[in-house]
Each structure stands twice: as C-alpha cells, then as structure tokens.
Coordinates of C-alpha atoms and ligand atoms in Angstrom, one line a residue:
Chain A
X12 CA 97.1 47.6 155.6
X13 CA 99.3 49.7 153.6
X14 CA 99.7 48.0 150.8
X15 CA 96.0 48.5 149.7
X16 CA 96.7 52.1 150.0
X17 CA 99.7 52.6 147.9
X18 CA 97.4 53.9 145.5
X19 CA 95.5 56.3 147.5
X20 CA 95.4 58.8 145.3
X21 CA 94.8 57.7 142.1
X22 CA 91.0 58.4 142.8
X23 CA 91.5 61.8 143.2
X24 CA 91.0 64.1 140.4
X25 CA 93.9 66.0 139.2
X26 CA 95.7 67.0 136.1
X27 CA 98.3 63.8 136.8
X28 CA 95.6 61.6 137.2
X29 CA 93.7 62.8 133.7
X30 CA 97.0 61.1 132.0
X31 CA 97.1 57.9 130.7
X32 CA 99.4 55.7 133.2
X33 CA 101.9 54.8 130.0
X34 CA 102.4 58.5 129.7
X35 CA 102.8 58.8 134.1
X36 CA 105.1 55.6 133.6
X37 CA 107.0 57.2 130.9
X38 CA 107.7 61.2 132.8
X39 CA 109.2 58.9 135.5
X40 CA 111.6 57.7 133.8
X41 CA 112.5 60.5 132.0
X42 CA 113.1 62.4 135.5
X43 CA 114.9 59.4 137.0
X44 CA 117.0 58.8 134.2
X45 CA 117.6 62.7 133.8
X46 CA 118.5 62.9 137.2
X47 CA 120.7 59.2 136.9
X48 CA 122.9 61.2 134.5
X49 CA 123.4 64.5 135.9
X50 CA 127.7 64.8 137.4
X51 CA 128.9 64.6 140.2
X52 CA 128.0 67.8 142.4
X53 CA 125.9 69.2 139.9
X54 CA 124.0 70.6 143.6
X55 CA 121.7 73.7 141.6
X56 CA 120.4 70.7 139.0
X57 CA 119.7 68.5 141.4
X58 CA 117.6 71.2 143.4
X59 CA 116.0 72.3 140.1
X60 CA 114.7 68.4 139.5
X61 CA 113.7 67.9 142.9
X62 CA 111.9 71.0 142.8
X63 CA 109.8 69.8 139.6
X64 CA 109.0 66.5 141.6
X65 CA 107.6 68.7 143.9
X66 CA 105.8 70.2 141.7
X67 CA 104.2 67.5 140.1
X68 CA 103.7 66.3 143.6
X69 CA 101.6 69.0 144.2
X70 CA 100.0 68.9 141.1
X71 CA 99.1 65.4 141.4
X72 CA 97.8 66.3 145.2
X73 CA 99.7 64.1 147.1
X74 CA 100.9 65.6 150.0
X75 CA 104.4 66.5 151.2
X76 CA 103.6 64.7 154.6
X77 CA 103.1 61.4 152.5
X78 CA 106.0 62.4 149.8
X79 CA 108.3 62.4 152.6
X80 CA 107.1 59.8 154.3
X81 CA 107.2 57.7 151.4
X82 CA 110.5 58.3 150.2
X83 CA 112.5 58.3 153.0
X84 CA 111.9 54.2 153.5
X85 CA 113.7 53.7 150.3
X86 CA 116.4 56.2 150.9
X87 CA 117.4 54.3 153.6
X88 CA 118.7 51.4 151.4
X89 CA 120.3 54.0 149.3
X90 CA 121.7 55.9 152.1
X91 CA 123.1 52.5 153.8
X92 CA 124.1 50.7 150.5
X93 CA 126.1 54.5 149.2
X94 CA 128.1 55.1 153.1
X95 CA 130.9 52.6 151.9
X96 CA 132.0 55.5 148.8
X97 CA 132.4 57.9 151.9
X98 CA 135.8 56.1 152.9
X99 CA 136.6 54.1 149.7
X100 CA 136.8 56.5 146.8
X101 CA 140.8 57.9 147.6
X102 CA 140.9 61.9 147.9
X103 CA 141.7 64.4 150.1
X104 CA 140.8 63.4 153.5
X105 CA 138.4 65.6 154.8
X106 CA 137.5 64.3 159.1
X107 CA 138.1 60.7 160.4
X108 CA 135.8 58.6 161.4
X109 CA 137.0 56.0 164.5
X110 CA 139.3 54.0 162.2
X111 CA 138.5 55.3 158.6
X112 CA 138.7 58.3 156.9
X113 CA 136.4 60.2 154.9
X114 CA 137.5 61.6 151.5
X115 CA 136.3 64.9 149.6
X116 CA 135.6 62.6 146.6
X117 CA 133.7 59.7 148.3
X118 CA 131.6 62.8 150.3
X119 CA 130.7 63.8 146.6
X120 CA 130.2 60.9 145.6
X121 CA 127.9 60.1 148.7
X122 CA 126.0 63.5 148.2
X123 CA 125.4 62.5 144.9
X124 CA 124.0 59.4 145.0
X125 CA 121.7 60.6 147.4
X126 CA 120.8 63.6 145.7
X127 CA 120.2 61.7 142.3
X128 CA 118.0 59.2 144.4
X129 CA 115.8 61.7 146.4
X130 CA 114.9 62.7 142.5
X131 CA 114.0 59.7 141.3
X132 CA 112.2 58.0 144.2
X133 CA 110.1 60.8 144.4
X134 CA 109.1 60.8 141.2
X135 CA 108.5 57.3 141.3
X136 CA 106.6 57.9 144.4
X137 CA 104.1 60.0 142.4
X138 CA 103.9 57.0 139.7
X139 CA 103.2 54.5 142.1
X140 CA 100.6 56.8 144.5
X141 CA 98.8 58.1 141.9
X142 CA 98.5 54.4 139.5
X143 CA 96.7 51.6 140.7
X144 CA 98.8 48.6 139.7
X145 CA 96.2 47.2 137.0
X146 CA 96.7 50.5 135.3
X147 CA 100.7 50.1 135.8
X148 CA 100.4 46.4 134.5
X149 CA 98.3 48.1 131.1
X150 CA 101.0 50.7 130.5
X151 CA 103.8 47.9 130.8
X152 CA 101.8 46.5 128.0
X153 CA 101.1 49.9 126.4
X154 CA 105.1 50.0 126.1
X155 CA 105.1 46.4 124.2
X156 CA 105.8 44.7 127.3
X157 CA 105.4 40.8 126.3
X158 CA 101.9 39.7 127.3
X159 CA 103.5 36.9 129.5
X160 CA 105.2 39.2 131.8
X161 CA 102.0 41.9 131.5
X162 CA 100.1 38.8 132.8
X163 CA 102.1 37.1 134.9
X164 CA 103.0 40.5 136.7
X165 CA 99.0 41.2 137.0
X166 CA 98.6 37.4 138.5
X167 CA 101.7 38.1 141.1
X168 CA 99.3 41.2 142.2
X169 CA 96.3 39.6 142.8
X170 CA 97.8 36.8 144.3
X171 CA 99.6 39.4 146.7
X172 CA 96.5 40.9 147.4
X173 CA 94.8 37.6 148.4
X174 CA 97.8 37.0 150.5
X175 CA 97.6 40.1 152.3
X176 CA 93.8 39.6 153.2
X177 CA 94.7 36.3 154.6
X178 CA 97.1 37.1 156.9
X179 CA 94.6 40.2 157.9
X180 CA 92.1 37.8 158.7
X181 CA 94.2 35.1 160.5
X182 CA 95.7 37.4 162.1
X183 CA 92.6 38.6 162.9
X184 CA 91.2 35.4 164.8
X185 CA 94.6 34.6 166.3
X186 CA 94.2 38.7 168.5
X187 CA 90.8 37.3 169.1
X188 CA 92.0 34.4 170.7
X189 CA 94.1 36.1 172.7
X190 CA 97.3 34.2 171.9
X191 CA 100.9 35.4 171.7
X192 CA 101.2 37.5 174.7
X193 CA 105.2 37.4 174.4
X194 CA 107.8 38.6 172.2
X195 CA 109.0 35.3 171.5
X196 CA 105.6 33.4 171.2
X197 CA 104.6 36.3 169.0
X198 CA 107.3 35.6 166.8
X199 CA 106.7 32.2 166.5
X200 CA 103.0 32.7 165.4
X201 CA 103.9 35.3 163.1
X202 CA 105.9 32.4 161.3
X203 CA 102.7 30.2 161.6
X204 CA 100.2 33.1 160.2
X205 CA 102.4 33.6 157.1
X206 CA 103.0 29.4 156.4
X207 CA 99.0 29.1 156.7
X208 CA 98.0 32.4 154.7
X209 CA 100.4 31.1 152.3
X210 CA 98.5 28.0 151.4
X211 CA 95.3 29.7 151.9
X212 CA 95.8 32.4 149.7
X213 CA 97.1 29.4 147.0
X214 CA 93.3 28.2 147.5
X215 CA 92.0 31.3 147.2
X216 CA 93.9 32.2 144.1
X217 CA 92.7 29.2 142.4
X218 CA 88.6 29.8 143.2
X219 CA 89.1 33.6 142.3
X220 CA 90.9 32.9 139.2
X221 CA 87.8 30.6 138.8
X222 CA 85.1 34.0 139.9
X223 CA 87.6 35.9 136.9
X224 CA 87.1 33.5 134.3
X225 CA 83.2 33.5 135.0
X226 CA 83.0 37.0 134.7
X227 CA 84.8 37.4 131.1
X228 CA 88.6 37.5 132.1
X229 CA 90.8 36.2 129.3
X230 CA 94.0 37.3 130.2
X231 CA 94.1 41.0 130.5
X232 CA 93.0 42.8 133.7
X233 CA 91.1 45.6 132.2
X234 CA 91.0 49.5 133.9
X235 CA 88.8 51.8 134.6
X236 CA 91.0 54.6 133.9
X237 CA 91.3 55.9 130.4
X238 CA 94.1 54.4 128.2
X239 CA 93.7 56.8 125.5
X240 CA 96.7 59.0 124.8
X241 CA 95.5 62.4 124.6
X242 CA 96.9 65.3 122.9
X243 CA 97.5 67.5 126.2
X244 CA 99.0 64.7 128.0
X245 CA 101.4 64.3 124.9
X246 CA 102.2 68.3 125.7
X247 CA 102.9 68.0 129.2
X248 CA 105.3 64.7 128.6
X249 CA 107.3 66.7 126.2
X250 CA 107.5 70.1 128.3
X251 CA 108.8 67.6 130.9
X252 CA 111.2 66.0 129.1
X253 CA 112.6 69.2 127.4
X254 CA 112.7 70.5 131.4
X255 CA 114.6 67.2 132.4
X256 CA 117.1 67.1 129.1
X257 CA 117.4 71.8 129.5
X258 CA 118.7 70.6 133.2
X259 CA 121.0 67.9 132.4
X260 CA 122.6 69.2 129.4
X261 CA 123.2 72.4 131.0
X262 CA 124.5 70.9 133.8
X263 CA 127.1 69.8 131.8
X264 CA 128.2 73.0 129.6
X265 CA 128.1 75.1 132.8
X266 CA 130.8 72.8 134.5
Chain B
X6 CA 61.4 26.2 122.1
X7 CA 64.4 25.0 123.3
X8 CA 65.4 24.6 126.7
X9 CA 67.8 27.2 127.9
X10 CA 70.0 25.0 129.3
X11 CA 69.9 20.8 129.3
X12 CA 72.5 18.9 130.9
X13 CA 72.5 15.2 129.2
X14 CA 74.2 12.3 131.3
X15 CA 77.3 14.0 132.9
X16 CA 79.3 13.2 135.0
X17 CA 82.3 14.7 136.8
X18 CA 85.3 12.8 138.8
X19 CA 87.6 15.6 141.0
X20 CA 91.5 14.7 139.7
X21 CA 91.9 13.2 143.0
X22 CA 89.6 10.5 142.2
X23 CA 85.9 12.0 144.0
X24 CA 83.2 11.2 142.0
X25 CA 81.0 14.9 142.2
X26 CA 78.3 14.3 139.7
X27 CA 77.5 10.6 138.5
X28 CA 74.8 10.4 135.2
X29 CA 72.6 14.3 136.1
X30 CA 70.3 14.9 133.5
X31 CA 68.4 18.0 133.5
X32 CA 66.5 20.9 132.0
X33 CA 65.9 24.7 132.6
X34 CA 63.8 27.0 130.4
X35 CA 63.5 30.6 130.2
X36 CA 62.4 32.1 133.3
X37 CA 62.5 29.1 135.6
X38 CA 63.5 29.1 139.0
X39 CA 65.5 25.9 139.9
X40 CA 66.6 24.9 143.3
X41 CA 69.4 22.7 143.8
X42 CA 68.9 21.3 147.1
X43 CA 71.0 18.7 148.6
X44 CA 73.4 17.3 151.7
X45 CA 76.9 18.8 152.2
X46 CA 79.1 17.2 149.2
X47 CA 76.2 15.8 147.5
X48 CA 77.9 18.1 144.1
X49 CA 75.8 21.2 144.4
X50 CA 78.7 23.8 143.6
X51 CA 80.4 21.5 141.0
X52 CA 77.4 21.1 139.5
X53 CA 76.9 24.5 139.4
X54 CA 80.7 25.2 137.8
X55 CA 79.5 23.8 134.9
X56 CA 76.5 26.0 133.5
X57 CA 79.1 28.3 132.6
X58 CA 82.3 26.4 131.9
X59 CA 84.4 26.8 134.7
X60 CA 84.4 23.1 134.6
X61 CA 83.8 20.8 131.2
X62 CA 81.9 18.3 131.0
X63 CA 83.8 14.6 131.3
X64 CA 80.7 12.8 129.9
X65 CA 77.5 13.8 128.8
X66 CA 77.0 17.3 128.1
X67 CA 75.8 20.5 128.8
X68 CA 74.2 23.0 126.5
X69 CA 73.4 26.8 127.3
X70 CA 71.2 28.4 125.0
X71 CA 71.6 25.8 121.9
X72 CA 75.7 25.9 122.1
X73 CA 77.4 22.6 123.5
X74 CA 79.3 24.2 126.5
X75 CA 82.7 23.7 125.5
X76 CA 86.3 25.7 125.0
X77 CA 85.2 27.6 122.1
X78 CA 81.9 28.5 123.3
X79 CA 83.0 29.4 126.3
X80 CA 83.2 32.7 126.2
X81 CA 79.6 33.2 124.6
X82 CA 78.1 30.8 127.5
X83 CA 79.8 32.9 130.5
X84 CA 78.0 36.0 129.2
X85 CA 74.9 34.3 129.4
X86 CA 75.1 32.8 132.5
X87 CA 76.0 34.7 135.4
X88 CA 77.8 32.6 138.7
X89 CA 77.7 34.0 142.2
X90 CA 79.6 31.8 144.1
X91 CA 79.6 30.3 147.2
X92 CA 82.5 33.0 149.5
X93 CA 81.7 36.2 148.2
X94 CA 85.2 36.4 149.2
X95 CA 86.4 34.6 146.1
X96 CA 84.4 37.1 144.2
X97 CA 85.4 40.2 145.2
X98 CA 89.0 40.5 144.3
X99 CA 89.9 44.6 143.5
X100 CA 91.0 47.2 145.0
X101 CA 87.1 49.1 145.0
X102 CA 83.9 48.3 144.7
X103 CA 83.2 49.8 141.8
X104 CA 86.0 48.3 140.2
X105 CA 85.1 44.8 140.3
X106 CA 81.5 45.6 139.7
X107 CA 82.5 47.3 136.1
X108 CA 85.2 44.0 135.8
X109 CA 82.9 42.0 133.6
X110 CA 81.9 45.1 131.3
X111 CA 85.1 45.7 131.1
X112 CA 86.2 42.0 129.9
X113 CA 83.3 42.3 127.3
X114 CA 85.3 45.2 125.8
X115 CA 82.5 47.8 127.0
X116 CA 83.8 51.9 127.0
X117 CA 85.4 52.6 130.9
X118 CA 83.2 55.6 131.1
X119 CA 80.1 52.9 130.1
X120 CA 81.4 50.0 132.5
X121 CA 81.3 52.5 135.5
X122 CA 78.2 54.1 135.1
X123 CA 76.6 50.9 134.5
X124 CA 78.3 49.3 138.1
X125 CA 77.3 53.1 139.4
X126 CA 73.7 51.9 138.6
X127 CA 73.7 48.4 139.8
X128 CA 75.3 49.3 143.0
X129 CA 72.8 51.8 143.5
X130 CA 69.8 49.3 142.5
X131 CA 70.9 47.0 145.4
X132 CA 71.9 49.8 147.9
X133 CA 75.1 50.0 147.7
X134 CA 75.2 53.6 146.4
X135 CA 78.0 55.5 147.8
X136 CA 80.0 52.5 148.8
X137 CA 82.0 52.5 145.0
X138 CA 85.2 53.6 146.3
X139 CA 85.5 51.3 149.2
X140 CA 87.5 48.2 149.6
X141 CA 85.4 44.9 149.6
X142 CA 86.8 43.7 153.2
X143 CA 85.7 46.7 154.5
X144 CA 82.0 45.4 153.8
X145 CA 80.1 43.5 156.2
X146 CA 79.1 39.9 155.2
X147 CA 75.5 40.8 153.9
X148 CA 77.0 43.7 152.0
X149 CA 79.7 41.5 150.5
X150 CA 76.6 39.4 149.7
X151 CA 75.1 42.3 147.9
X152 CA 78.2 43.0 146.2
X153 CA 79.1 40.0 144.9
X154 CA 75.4 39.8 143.1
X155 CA 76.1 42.9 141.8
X156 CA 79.3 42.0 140.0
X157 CA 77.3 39.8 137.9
X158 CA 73.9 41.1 137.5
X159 CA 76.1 44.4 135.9
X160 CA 76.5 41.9 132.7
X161 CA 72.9 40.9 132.7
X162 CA 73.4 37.2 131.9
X163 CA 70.1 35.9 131.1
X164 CA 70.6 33.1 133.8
X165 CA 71.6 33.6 137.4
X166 CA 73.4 30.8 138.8
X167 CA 73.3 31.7 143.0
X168 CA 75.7 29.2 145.1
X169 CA 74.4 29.1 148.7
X170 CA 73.3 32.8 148.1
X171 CA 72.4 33.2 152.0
X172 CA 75.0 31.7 153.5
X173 CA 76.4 33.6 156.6
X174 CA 73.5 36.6 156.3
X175 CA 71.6 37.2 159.2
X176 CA 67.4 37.4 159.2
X177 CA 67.1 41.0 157.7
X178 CA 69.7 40.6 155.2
X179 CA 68.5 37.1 153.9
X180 CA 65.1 38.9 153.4
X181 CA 66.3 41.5 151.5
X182 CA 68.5 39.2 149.5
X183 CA 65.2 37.0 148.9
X184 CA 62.8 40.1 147.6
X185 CA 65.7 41.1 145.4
X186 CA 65.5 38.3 143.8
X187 CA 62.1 37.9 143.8
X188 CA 61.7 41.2 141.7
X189 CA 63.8 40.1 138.8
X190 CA 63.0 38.4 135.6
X191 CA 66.5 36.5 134.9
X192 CA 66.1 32.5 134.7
X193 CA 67.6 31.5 138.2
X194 CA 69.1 28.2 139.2
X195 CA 70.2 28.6 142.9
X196 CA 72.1 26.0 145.3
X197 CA 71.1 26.4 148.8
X198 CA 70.8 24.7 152.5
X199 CA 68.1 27.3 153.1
X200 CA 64.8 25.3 152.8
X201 CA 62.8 28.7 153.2
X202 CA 64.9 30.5 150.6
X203 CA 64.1 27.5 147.8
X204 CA 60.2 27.8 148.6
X205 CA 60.6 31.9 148.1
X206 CA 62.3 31.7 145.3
X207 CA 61.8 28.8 143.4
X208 CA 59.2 27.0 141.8
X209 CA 61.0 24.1 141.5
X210 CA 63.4 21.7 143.2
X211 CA 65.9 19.3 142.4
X212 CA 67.5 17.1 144.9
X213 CA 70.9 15.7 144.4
X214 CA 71.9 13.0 146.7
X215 CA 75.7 12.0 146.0
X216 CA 76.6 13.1 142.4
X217 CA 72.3 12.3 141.5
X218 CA 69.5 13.4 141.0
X219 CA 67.3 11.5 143.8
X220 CA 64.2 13.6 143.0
X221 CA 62.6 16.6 141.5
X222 CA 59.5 18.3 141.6
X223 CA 57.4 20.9 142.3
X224 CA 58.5 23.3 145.0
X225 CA 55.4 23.8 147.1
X226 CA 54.6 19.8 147.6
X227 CA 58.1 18.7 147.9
X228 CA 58.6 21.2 150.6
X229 CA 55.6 20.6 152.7
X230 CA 56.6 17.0 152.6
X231 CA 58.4 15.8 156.0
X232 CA 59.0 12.8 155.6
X233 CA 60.4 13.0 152.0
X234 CA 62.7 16.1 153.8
X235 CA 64.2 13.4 156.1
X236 CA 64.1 10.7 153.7
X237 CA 67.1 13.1 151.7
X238 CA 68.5 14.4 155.4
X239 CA 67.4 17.9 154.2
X240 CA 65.6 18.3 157.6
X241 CA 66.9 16.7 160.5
X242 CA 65.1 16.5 164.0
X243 CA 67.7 17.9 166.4
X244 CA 66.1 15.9 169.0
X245 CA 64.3 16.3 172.7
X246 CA 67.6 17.1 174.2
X247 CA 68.9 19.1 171.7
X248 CA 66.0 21.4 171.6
X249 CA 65.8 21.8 175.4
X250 CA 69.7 22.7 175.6
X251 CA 72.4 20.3 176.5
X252 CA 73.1 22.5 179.5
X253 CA 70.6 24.2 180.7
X254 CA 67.9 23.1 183.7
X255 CA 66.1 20.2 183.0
X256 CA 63.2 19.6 182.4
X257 CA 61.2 18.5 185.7
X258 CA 58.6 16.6 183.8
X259 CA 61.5 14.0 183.3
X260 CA 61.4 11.3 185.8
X261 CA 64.9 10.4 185.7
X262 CA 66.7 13.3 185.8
X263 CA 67.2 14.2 189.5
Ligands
ATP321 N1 88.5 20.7 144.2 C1 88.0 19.5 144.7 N2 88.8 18.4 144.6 C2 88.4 17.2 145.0 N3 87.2 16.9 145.5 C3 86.3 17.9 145.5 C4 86.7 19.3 145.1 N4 85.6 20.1 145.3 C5 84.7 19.3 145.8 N5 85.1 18.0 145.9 C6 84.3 16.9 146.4 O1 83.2 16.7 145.5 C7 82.0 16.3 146.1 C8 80.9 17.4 145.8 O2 81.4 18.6 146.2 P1 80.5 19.9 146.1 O3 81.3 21.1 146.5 O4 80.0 20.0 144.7 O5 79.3 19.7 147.1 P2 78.1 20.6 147.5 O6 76.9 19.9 147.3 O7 78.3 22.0 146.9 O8 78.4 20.8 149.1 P3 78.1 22.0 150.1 O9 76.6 21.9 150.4 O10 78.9 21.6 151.3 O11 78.5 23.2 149.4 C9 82.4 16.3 147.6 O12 82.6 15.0 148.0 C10 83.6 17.1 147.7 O13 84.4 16.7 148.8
MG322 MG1 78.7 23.9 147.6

C-alpha cells in the first residue's frame, strides 16, 4: 500500500538524506514560501525555482517519474480549486467559454497559482519522500513544536499505520472468500472493512502502545537518522535560501 | 540472594469486573526457567503484563530485582525484563525491521549509529540478516516470530518474559525457536499451550487455573504425569471418534456402524 511507501527514499544514501530532517523541513519552506511570494507572472522565476526543485530532486535521487507522479495528485486540487479566478477576476476578455468569459488577469492569475504550486508541492514532495514521518514528527519538535502536538502527531501515525494494516488484512480474507463480486456489493463491504478495521485497529493501538511502553517508550518516538545539525548541512540551507530570496527579490526590481 | 523477581499475594480485577489473577504468589531467581501453563483465560498474559509494569499491581506486589514494581520504578524494571507478547503483530509496529529492532536502544537514549549496529547484530544472530530494510507484514509468521524476539533481546533484559512464544509456527520453525532459546543464559518465564515447548525449555512449571496457582513443580514429573495433565485440562483426550475422523470411513471393527 502506498502509504507505507511515501518514504521510499529516505533509505537511500544521498547528500539530501545526510541532512538532519529539521534542516530538510526548513529548505521546504523556504522554497514554498519563496515561491508563495513571487508576482503575478513572474514566468523566468518561477522556471528558475522549479528548476532548483529539480535539482534537489535529483540530488536527493528521487526520480522524475515519481516527482511527477507525485505532484500532479495534489495539483489537481489546486488546479480545480484556482479555475474559478479564470472568469472572476475582471480584465480584458481574452476567449469565451460556453457562458463565461475568460479574462487576461484571471489567466494570470490562474497561471500563477499553478505555477507558485508546482514549486512548492515539489519541494514538499522531496520532504515528505525522502523523511520518514518519525523523523518529520522530531524536526517538528526540533522547531519547538509543543511536545503535545509532537506526540499526539506521532500517535495519529502509528495509529494510521495500524489502520492501514487492518484493512490490508481484512481485506485480505474478504478476496479470499470470494465475496463482493458486484459494484454495488463491493461498495457495501468496502464500508463494512473500514467500520471493522476501525475498531480493530483501536484494539490494536491499545496492545501496541502497551509492546511501546515495554520496550522503553516515554513519549518520544526516537529515529534512526541523525538529528545532529551539521556544519555542511547549515551551508547548503543558507546557499538555498540566498538562491530562493536572489530569485524573489529580483523578481521584483526587474518588474 | 534475593530472588529476581517475587510476586506476593496479587491480585488483578479487569475494569470490566473479570477477576484475572486472584492471591498468585511466586518466585523466580537468576537463571530459572519458568513455565506458565494454564487453560485459555486462566490469566497467563495478564500475569505476564505485570513483570514489567504494563499492569500494576491492585494488591499484593511484585518486585523485579529488589525494586517494588511501581510508577517510578518503572522504567528501571522494563529494562530488565524483556516482554514478547502474545501477536507478534502488536510488536512490530515501524516502518522496517531494523527500525523497531534498534526502538528500545533508542528509548534508552543509546547513539543511532550504536542502536543499529546493535539490531544489525541481533537480527543477524537469529537469521534475519538482510531482512533490516523490510516491512514487518512482509514477514511470514515464523519470521515475525523471530522478529519480535529480536526487538527485545537487542536490550538484553536479564529476564525474558515469552507470551505463547509458538503460537501459529509450524514444526521447523517451533524447533528453531526452541534451540534459540535453549542456547541463551537470560532468566526465562514463558506462557505457553505447547506442552512439548515447557519440557524443552523449562525446568519448572507453574499451573494457573482461574486467576491461581493450582500447582507447581518440577517440569520433568509434572509433565509425564497424565492424569495430573487432565486433572488441569492441559491434555484432553480428543476421543475414539475424533481421532478416527468425523468423516471419513469407518471403522469396520465397529459393530454398529453399517
Ligand atoms: N482487557 C481485558 N478486559 C477484560 N477482561 C480481560 C481482558 N484481558 C483478559 N481478560 C480476561 O481475564 C481473564 C484472563 O485472561 P488472560 O488473557 O490473562 O488469560 P490467558 O491465560 O493468557 O489465556 P490464553 O491462554 O487464551 O492466552 C480471562 O477471563 C479474560 O477474558
Ligand atoms: Mg494469553
């Protein structure tokens, strides 16, 4: 299932992975919220930011295939949730569409947004392919994220995970049986699986919290990964962020 | 010397009112091996839960090591005494292997670069080398087995407390489960169904009948013993018909089956 997956590549070896996840957690926002504030039609920065994702995409060795692939769910949303700017901004109107016409400014608008997200998804792609969420949960707390919500967000996980096994194995022994030949049938177990991994995975929680505690847990999940904040890692956060802020700024003063 | 652990009068009740233990008194020293033996419900596991703490005693008390088991010394008693429990499943609970092997060293505040390349040598010790970076559904149920064993022995507890350690494993994998254990030196208190396993492993048994103890002894006479087995239901004769198969042809020595 893919969710156990998301983090496929935070066992490979690569320069991105050598960094402490607070510093991975902090370059992605620096490139989302450098790309967030870049203006309207600012089409040469955007490609200049998307072209450093890349980069760091290829650096980190995730492939383009899964970039892509990765992205382009969320995009969707974006995509779907920016088409109303297309006819609402007022402007010039540029080609009609049925009943409603498109303006220059909402198409700018439009391109924008979806330029501006393509930069930061994929950068927040990398973050979340690379990190295994234990390590994303220690550099929330790295950042002085109250422990409750550092906790509560590594419970959530683990109690997603369990959930996710469940309806694996249910699901499981419900294609052995052979049930749910029709759509509709299908649907109606599918409801059944989740109400019944649900409760399960509520068991299960409890008696693996219980196999945590046994084994030392007191409230933090630990990591493998190193946590220490080295000095190159420090270098290559500030080279981006200099990159990021270079592109914005200019961005600006060229306009 | 002390006894490693001694359990003094307690007594459990379940919140929903199920009595589990009822008066247990008992003792374990350094490097004995203690089966818990026992019909379904009779309060094996929660027994079990509290050698290290995951339950507290109501009444009566238990002691690991010289320290009354309770929340302070908590943390001190779980390093001492390792738990496998009874669904590996429950146990296994990261993303890889090697992850939830170096879990505990991890918790103890050991180095990452220590915690791995002690679960690196556990795994390889039980023959799990080369499985680190896979997931822990991905095993099969002996390996899971072997897995879950592993992500205590990593702490090396001077107890290990085994739930129903052979549950679900087929004949090669109990064996190889059985002369692991065998080889080490850890004081072992192990629950189990698994008449043959307690003989293997333990030198003594201890048979709890609804929440107490009904008797104790030495493994080799208690075992050999049929009708104390049956007396405690730990054997049961399936029966003439069970043994010949519900289903199958009958027998034609029998008269009245034509
Ligand atoms: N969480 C719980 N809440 C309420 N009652 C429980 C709980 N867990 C166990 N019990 C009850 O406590 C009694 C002892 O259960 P326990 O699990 O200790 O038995 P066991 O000897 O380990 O059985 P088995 O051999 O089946 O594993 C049983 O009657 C059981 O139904
Ligand atoms: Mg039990």
């Amino acid at each position: 299932m893919s969710f156990h997956h998301l983090d496929q590549y935070a066992h490979i070896e690569s320069p991105i992975t050598h960094t402490p996840p607070v510093v991975r957690l902090l370059g992605t926002v620096v490139v989302a919220v450098g790309a967030a504030a870049l203006p309207l039609g600012a089409w040469g920065h955007m490609a200049v930011l998307a072209l450093l994702v890349g980069l760091i995409a290829l650096l980190a060795r995730v492939p383009a295939r899964v970039m892509l692939l990765r992205v382009s769910g969320p995009l969707a949303f974006v995509v779907l949730a920016s088409t109303a700017v297309l006819f609402l901004v007022p402007g010039q109107p540029v080609f009609h569409a049925g009943p409603v016409v498109v303006t220059d400014a909402g198409l700018l608008r439009f391109g924008s947004a979806i330029g501006r997200a393509v930069v930061a998804l994929g950068a927040a792609v990398i973050l979340v392919s690379t990190t295994g969420f234990p390590d994303l949960v220690s550099a929330f707390r790295d950042l002085r994220l109250p422990r409750v919500v550092t906790t509560s967000l590594g419970l959530a996980y683990r109690l997603l995970y369990t959930l996710v096994d469940e309806i694996e194995r249910i699901e499981r022994a419900a294609r052995s049986r052979n049930v749910g030949a029709g759509a509709r049938r299908r649907r109606q177990l599918a409801v059944g699986i989740a109400a019944t991994a649900l409760t399960r995975s509520f068991a299960r929680g409890e008696r693996t919290y219980r196999a945590m505690l046994a084994r030392g847990y007191h409230g933090e999940m630990p990591s493998l990964r190193t946590r220490r904040v080295d000095v190159n890692s420090l270098i290559g956060l500030g080279l981006l962020t200099v990159t990021v802020l270079a592109t914005t700024i200019s961005a600006y003063m060229i306009r | 010397m002390a006894n490693l652990i001694e359990i003094t009068d307690l007594a459990y009740r379940y919140p929903d009112g199920t009595p589990a233990i009822d008066g247990i008194s008992l003792s374990v020293e350094s490097g004995d091996r203690v089966a818990i033996l026992g019909p379904i419900g009779a309060g094996k596991s929660t027994l079990l839960l509290h050698l290290n703490g995951l339950l507290l005693a109501q009444s009566g008390s238990v002691t690991v090591d010289g320290m009354k088991v309770t929340g302070e010394t908590v943390r001190e008693v779980r390093r001492r005494v390792g738990l496998v429990f009874q669904d590996p499943d429950d146990q296994l609970f990261l993303p890889t292997l090697l992850e939830d092997v170096a879990f505990g060293p991890l918790n103890e505040g050991k180095a990452p670069r220590e915690a791995a390349a002690r679960a690196h040598g556990v795994l390889a010790d039980l023959g799990l080398a080369g499985s680190e970076g896979r997931a822990a559904h991905h095993l099969s149920g002996g390996q899971k087995r072997l897995a879950a064993l592993a992500t205590v022995l990593v702490s090396r507890p001077r107890v290990l407390v085994l739930d129903e350690p052979t549950g679900n494993l087929d004949a090669e994998g109990r064996a190889k489960l059985v002369r692991l254990l065998q080889e080490r030196d850890e004081t072992l208190v192990v629950a189990t169904h698994d008449l043959e396993v307690a003989r293997a492993l333990c030198s003594r048994c201890v048979v709890l009948d609804r929440g107490k103890i009904a008797t104790q002894g030495d493994s080799a006479r208690l075992l050999d013993d049929a009708s104390f087995l049956q007396q405690h239901r730990l054997t049961v004769p399936l029966g003439d018909r069970a043994l010949r198969g519900s289903t199958g042809t009958r027998s034609p020595k029998n008269p009245h089956n034509h």
